[in-house]
Coordinates of C-alpha atoms in Angstrom, one line a residue:
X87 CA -31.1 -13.8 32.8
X88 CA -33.8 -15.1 35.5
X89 CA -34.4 -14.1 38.4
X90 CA -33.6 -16.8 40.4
X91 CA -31.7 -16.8 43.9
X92 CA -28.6 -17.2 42.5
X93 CA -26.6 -17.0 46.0
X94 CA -28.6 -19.7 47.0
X95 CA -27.9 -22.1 44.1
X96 CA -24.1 -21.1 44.5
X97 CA -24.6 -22.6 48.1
X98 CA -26.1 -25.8 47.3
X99 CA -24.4 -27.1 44.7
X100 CA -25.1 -27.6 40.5
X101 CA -27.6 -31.0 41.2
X102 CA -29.7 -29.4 43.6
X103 CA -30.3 -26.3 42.1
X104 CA -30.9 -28.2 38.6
X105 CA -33.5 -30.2 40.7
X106 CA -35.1 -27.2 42.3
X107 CA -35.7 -25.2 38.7
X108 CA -36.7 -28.2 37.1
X109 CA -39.7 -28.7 39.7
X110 CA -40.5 -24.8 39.5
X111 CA -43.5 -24.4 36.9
X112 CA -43.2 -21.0 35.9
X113 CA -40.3 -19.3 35.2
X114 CA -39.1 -16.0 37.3
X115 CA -39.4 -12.8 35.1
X116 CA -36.3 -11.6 33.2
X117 CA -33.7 -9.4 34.6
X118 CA -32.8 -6.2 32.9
X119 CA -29.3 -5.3 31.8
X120 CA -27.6 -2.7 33.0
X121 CA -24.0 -3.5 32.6
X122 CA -21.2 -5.6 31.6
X123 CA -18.2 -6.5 33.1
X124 CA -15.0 -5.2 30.7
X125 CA -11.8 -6.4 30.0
X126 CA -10.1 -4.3 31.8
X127 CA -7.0 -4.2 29.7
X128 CA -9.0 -2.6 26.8
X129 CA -10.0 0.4 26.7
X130 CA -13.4 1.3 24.7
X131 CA -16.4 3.7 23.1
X132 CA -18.2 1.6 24.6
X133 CA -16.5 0.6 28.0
X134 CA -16.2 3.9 28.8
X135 CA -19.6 5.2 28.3
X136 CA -21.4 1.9 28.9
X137 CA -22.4 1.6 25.6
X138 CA -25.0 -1.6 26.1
X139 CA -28.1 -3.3 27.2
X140 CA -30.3 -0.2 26.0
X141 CA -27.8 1.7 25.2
X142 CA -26.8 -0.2 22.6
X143 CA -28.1 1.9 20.0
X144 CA -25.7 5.1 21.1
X145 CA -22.8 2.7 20.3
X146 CA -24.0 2.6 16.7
X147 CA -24.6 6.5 16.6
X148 CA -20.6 6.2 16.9
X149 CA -20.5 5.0 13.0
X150 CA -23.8 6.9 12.0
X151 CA -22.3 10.1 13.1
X152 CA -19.5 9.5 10.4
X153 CA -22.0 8.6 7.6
X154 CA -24.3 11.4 9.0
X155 CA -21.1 14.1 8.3
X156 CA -20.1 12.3 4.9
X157 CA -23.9 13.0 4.0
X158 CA -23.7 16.1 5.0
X159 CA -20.2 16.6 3.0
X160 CA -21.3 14.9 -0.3
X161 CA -24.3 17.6 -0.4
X162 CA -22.3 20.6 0.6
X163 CA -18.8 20.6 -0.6
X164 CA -19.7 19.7 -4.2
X165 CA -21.4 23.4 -4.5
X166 CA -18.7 24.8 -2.2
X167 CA -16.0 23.7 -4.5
X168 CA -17.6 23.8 -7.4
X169 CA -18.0 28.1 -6.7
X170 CA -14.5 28.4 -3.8
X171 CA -12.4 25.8 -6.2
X172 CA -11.4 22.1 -5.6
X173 CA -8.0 22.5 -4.1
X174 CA -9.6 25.1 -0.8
X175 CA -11.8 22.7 0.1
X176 CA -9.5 19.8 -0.1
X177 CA -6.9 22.4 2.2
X178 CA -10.1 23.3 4.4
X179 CA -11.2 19.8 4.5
X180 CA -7.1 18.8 5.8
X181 CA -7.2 21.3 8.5
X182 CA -10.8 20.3 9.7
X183 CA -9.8 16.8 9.9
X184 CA -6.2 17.8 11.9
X185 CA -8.3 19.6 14.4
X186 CA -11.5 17.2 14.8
X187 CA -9.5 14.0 14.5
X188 CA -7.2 14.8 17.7
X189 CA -10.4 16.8 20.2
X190 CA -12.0 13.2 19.1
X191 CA -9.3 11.4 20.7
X192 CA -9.4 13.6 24.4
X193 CA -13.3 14.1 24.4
X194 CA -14.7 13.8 27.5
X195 CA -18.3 13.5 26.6
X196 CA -19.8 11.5 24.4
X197 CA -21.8 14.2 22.9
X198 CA -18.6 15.8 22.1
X199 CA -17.3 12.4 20.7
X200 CA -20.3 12.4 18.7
X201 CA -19.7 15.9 17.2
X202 CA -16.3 15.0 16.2
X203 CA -17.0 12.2 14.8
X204 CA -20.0 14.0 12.3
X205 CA -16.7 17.1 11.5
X206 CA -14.7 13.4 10.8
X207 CA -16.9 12.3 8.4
X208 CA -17.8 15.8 6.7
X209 CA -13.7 16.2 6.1
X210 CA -13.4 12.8 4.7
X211 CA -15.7 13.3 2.3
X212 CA -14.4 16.3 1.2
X213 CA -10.9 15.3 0.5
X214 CA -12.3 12.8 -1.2
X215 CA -14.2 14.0 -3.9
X216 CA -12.5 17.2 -4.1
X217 CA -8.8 14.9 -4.7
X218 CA -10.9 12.8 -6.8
X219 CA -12.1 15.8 -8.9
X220 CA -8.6 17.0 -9.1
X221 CA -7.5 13.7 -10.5
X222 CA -10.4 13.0 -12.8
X223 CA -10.6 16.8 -14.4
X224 CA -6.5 16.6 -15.0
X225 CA -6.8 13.5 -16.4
X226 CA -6.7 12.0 -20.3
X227 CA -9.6 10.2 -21.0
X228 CA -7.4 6.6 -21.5
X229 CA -5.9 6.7 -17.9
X230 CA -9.1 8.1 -16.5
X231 CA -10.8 4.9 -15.1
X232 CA -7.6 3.2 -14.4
X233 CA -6.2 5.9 -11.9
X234 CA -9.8 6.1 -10.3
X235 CA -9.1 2.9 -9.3
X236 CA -6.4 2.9 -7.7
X237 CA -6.9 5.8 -6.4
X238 CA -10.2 4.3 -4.4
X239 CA -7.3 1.1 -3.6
X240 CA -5.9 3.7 -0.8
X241 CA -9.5 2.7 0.7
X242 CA -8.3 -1.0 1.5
X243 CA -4.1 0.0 1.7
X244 CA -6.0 1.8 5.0
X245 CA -8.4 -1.1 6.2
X246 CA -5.0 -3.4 6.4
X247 CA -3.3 -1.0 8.6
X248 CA -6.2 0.0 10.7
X249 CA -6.2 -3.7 12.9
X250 CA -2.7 -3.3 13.4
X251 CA -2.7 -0.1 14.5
X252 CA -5.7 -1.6 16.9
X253 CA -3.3 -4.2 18.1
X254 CA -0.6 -2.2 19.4
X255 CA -3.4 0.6 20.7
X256 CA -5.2 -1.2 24.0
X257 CA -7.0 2.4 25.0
X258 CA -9.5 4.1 21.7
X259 CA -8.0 7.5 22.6
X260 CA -4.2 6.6 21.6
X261 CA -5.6 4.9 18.4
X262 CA -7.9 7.9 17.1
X263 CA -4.6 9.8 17.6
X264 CA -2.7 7.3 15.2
X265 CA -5.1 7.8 12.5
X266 CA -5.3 11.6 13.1
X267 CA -1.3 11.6 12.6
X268 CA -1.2 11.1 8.6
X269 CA -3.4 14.2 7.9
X270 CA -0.3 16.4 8.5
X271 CA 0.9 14.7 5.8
X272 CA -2.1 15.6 3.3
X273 CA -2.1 19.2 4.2
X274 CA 1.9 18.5 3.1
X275 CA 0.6 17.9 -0.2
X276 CA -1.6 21.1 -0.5
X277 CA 1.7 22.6 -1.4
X278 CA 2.2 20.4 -4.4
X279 CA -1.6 20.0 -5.5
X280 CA -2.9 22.0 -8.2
X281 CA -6.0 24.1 -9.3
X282 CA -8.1 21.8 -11.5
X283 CA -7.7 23.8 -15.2
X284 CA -11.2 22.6 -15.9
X285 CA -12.2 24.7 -12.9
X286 CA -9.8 27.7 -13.1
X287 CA -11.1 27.7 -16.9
X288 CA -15.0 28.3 -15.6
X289 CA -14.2 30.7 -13.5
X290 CA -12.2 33.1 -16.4
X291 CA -8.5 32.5 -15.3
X292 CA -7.7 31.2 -18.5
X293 CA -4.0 32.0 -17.9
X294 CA -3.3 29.9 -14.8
X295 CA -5.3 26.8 -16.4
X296 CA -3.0 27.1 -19.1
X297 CA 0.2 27.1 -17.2
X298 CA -0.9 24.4 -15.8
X299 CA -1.7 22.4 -19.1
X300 CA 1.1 23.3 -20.6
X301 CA 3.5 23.0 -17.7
X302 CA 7.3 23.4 -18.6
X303 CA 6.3 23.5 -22.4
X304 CA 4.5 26.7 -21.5
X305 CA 7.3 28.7 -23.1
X306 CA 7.0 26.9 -26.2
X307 CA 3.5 28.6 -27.3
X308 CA 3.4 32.0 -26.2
X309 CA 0.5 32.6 -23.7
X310 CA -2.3 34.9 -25.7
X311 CA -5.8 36.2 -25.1
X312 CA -6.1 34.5 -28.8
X313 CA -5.2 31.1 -28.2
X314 CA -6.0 30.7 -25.0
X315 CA -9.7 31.8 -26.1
X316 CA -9.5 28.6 -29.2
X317 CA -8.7 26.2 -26.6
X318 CA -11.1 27.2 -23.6
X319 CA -14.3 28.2 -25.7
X320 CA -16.2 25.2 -24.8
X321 CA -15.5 25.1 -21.3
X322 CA -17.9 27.8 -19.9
X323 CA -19.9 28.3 -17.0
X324 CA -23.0 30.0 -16.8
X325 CA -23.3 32.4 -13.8
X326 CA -26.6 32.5 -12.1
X327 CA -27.6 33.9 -8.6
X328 CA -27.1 30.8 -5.7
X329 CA -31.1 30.8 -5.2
X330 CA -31.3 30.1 -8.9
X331 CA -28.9 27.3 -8.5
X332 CA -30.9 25.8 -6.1
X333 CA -33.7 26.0 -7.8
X334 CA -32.3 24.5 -10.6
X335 CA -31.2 21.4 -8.9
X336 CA -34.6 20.7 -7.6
X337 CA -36.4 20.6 -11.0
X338 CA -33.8 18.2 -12.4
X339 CA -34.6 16.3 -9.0
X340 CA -38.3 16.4 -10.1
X341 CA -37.8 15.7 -13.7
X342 CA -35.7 11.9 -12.8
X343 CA -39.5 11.2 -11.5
X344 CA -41.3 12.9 -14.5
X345 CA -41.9 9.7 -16.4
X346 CA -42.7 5.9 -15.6
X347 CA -39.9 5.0 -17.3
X348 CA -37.4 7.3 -15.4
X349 CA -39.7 6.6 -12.6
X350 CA -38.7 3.0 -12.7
X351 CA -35.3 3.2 -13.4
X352 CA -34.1 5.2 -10.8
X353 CA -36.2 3.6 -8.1
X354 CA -34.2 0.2 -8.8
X355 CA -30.7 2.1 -9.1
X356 CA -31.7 3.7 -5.4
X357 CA -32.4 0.2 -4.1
X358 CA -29.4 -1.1 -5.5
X359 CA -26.9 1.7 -4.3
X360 CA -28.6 1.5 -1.0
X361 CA -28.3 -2.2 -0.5
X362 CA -24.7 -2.4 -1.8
X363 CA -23.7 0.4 0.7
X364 CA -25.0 -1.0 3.4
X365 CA -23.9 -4.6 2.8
X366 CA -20.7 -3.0 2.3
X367 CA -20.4 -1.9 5.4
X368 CA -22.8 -4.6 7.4
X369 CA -19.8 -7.2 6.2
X370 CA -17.1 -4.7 7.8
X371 CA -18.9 -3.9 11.0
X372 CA -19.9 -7.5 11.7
X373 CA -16.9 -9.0 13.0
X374 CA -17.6 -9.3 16.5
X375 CA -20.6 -11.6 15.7
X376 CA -18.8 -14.0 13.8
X377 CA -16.5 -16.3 16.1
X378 CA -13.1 -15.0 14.0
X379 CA -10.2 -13.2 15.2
X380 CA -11.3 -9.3 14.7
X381 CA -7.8 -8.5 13.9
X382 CA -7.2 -10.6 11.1
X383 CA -10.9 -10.3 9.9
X384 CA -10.3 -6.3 9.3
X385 CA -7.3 -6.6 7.5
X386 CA -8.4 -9.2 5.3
X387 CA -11.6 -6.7 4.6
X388 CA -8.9 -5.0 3.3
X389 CA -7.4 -7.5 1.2
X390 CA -10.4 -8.6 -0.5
X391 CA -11.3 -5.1 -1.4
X392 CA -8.2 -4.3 -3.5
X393 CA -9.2 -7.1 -5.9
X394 CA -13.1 -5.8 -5.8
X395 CA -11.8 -2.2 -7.8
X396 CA -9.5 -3.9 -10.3
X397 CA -12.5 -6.7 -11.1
X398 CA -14.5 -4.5 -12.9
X399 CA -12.1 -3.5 -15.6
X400 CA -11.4 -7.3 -16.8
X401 CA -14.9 -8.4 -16.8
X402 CA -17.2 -4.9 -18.0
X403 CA -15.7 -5.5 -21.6
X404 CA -17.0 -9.1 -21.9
X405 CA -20.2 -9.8 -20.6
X406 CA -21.5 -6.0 -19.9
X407 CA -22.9 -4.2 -17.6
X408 CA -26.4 -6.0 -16.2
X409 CA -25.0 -9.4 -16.4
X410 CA -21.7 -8.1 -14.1
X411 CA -23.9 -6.3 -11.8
X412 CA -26.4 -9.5 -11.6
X413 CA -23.8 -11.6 -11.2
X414 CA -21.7 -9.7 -8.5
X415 CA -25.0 -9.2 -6.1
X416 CA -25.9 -12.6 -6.5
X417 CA -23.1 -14.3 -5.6
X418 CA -22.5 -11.9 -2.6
X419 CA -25.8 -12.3 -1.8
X420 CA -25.2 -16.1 -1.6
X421 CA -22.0 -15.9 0.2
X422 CA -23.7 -14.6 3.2
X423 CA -26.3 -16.7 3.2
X424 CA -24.5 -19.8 3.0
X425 CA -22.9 -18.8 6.4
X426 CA -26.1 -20.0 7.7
X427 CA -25.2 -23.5 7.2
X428 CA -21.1 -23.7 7.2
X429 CA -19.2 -24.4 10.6
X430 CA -18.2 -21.1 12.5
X431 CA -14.6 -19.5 12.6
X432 CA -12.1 -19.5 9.6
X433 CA -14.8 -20.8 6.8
X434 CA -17.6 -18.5 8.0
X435 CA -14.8 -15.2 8.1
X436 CA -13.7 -16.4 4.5
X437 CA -17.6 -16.4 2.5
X438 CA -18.0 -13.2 4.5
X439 CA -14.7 -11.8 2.1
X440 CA -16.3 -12.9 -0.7
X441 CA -19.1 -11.3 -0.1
X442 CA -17.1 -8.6 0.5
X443 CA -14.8 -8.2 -2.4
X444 CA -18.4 -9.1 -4.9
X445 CA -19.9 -5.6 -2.8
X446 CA -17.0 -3.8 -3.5
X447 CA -16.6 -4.4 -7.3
X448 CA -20.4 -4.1 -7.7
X449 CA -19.9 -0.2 -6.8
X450 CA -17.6 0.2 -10.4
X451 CA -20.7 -1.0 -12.2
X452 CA -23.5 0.2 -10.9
X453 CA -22.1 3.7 -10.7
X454 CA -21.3 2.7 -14.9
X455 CA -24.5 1.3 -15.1
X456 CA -26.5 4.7 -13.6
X457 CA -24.6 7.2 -15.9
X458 CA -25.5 5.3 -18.8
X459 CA -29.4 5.1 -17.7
X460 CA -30.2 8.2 -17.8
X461 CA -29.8 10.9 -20.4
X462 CA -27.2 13.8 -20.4
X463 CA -29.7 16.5 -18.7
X464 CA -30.2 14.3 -15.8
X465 CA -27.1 12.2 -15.5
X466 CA -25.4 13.7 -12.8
X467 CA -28.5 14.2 -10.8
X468 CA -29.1 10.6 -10.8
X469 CA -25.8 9.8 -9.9
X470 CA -25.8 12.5 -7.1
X471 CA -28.8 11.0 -5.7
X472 CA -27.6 7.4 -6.2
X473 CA -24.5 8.4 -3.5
X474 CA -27.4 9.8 -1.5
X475 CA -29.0 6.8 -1.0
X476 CA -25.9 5.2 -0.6
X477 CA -25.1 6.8 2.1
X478 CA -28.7 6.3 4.1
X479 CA -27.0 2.2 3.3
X480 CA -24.4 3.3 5.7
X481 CA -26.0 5.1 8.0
X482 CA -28.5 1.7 8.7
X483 CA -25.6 -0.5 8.7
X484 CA -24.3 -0.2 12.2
X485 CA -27.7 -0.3 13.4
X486 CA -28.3 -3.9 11.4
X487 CA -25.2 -5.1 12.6
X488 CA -25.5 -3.9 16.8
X489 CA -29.5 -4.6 17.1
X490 CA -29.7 -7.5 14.4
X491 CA -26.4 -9.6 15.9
X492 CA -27.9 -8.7 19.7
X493 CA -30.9 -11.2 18.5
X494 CA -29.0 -13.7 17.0
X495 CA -25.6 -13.7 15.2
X496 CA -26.9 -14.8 11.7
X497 CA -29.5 -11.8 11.2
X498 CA -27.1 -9.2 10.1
X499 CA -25.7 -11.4 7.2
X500 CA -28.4 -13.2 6.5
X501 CA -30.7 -9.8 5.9
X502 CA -28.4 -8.2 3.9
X503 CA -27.7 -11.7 1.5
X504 CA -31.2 -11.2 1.4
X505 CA -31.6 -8.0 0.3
X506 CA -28.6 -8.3 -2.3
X507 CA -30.4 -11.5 -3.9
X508 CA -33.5 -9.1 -4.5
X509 CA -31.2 -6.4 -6.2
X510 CA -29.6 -8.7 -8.6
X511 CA -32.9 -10.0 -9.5
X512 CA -34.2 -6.3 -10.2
X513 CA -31.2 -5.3 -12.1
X514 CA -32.3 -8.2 -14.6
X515 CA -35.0 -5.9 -15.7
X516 CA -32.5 -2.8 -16.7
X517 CA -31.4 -2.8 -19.9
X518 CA -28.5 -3.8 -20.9
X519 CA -26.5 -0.1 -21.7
X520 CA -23.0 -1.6 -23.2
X521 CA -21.5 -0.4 -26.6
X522 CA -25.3 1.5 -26.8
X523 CA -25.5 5.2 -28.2
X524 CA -25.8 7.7 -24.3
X525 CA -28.9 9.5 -24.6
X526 CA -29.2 13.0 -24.3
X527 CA -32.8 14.2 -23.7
X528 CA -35.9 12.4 -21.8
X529 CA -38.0 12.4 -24.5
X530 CA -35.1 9.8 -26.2
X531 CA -35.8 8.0 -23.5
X532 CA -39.6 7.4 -23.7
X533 CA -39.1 7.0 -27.4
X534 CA -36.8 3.8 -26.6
X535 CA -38.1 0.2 -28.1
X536 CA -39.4 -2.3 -25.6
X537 CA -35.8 -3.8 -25.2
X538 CA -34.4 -0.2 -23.8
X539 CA -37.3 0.1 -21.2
X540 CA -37.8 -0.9 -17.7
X541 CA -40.0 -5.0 -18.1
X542 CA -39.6 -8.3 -17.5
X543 CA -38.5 -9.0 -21.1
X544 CA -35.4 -7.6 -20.2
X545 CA -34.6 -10.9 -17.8
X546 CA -33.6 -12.7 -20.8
X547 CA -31.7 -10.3 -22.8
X548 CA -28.1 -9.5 -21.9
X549 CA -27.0 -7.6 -25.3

């Protein structure tokens, strides 16, 4: 805004004070903002503390401090459960989120807010993947991938009933204290949630895993130092001191950057996580800069997600793993930036869900596609360092969306259609990894022909 006399122009009418700034030759400077007038019948983060004009970046640290804590979480309570067990950090992880979640909702700093907000995030993630460990390590292989699935659906079941919660909520406080509420109901479940056997079977108890196999048949096979031995012999777990551990994670960190070939790999599959995370969540956040009805637009985040997990499983059989993956960022990619040219309000929110349900299938392959790029010694480094950059994707995201959209509306999408475009194009050079033997060491890897390497003859080769 200039700084014109604005009382004055109030006082002499619209044609006059037209006429006087169109005979003024230079403009006034710029005013600075300080503050907006609120809706007063909504209550905000932001209202509240102010949250804009140059403070606009503290409203962002509002969602960063969430990544931030699931960053934090991802590093942490894979070790923690992987030496405490899965099912006391999914219990520890309950009760942190039952006490955070509520001193969230009656903070009276934002600094406090913030710190709530990173314990949020650092639960979250650790009833996730420790439930998710659970479920995967109790699991036969043949239900394995369609029970991950659905249970990553309970992601958009949640994004549907978070705007109507929102709705009937007018004041931020009474809403964090809806969406505190159904964690009393997961620390429910701790009663009836067992003890991964894979787990119990590392750590010696050999007896309790097999209960827990065997369930009600238990009886049937009497429970024997011999036979528990014949079954468990090639589940073991070497014991070393935790500094060793440590150390041992950081060579096999080293070794994904010990060759050009490894080199290139998982510098693409970094870009790629990174840029489907945060146009993942860009497309979420970015409602309020689209001309759309926020309600509506979250929940149907939420419907076009559901569709993004099951995706995968129809299409990974036919045409592979590249071509999905190419074909999922592209088209996302192109959904948002053909919101550059298509009129505003329902047609704009409804490329914006495409984009959406492409990013959220694209996560199934690429996390496919990464296991099966590297070999056995360094798999699970690469994925673990995949999520890692996934998660710097969501901590930029808010920042995109609330200093992008303050320069113009169309940045945020338009960046990240950008950026997706680029990562289909790069996943043309990956080789194509379906019905292909899994390789074990590096050196398999460097000893691949031409057509199992990192190069632009790969563009043209889908098989």
């Amino acid at each position: 805004m200039y700084d014109w006399n604005y009382t004055l122009f109030s006082a002499i009418g619209y044609e006059e004070s037209l006429n006087f700034i169109s005979g003024q030759k230079n403009r006034p400077d710029k005013i600075k903002c300080t503050s907006y007038d609120y809706n007063e019948t909504i209550s905000s983060v932001v209202s509240e503390w102010d949250l804009v004009c140059d403070a606009t970046p503290l409203k962002s640290l509002v969602q960063v401090a969430v990544a931030v804590g699931k960053f934090v979480g991802a590093f942490c309570f894979g070790m923690v459960a992987d030496k405490f067990g899965r099912k006391k950090v999914f219990l520890f992880c309950c009760i942190l989120y039952m006490i955070a979640g509520p001193i969230a909702a009656i903070a009276s700093t934002y600094a406090l807010l913030l710190l709530m907000r990173v314990l949020i995030g650092i639960a979250g993630s650790g009833v996730y993947e420790a439930g998710y460990t659970i479920l995967s390590e109790m699991t036969v292989k043949k239900y394995r991938t369609n029970l991950g699935c659905l249970y990553n659906i309970s992601y958009s079941i949640g994004l549907i009933f978070l705007p109507i919660f929102a709705y009937y909520s007018s004041d931020w406080r009474r809403l964090q204290l809806l969406l505190s509420a159904p964690s009393a109901f997961l620390l429910i479940h701790c009663w009836c949630l067992p003890e991964s056997p894979r787990w119990l079977m590392t750590q010696g108890r050999n007896k309790e895993a097999w209960k827990l196999i065997k369930g009600p048949y238990s009886e049937q096979r009497p429970i024997t130092d011999a036979n528990i031995q014949s079954d468990t012999d090639n589940v073991q777990e070497a014991k070393h001191p935790w500094y060793k551990k440590i150390f041992f994670v950081l060579q096999k960190l080293f070794k994904l950057f010990s060759t050009k070939e490894l080199r290139r790999r998982i510098i693409i599959c970094y870009f790629c996580w990174l840029v489907a995370s945060m146009s993942y969540f860009t497309i979420a956040l970015n409602a309020h800069n689209f001309t759309a009805n926020k309600y509506i637009y979250v929940a149907l985040n939420g419907v076009a997600e559901a569709p993004g997990y099951i995706l995968p499983l129809i299409i990974l059989g036919f045409i592979g793993r590249k071509l999905t993956g190419v074909l999922l960022f592209l088209i996302a990619g192109i959904s948002l930036l053909i919101i550059l040219v298509i009129p505003s309000g329902i047609p704009i929110m409804i490329v914006a869900l495409i984009g959406r349900l492409c990013m959220s299938a694209v996560f199934a392959v690429i996390i496919l596609h990464t296991s099966e790029l590297f070999p056995t010694s360094n798999r699970n480094t690469a994925i673990g360092t995949s999520l890692t950059m996934a998660q710097v994707g969501t901590i930029i995201a808010p920042f995109v969306v609330d200093i992008g959209g303050a320069q113009a509306w169309w940045i945020p999408s338009t960046f990240c259609g950008v950026m997706s475009i680029i990562a289909g194009l790069l996943i043309l050079l990956l080789p194509e990894t379906r019905n292909k033997p899994m390789l074990d060491t590096i050196q398999e890897v460097d000893q691949s022909n031409r057509y199992k390497n990192v190069s632009f003859k790969n563009c043209f080769s889908f098989s």
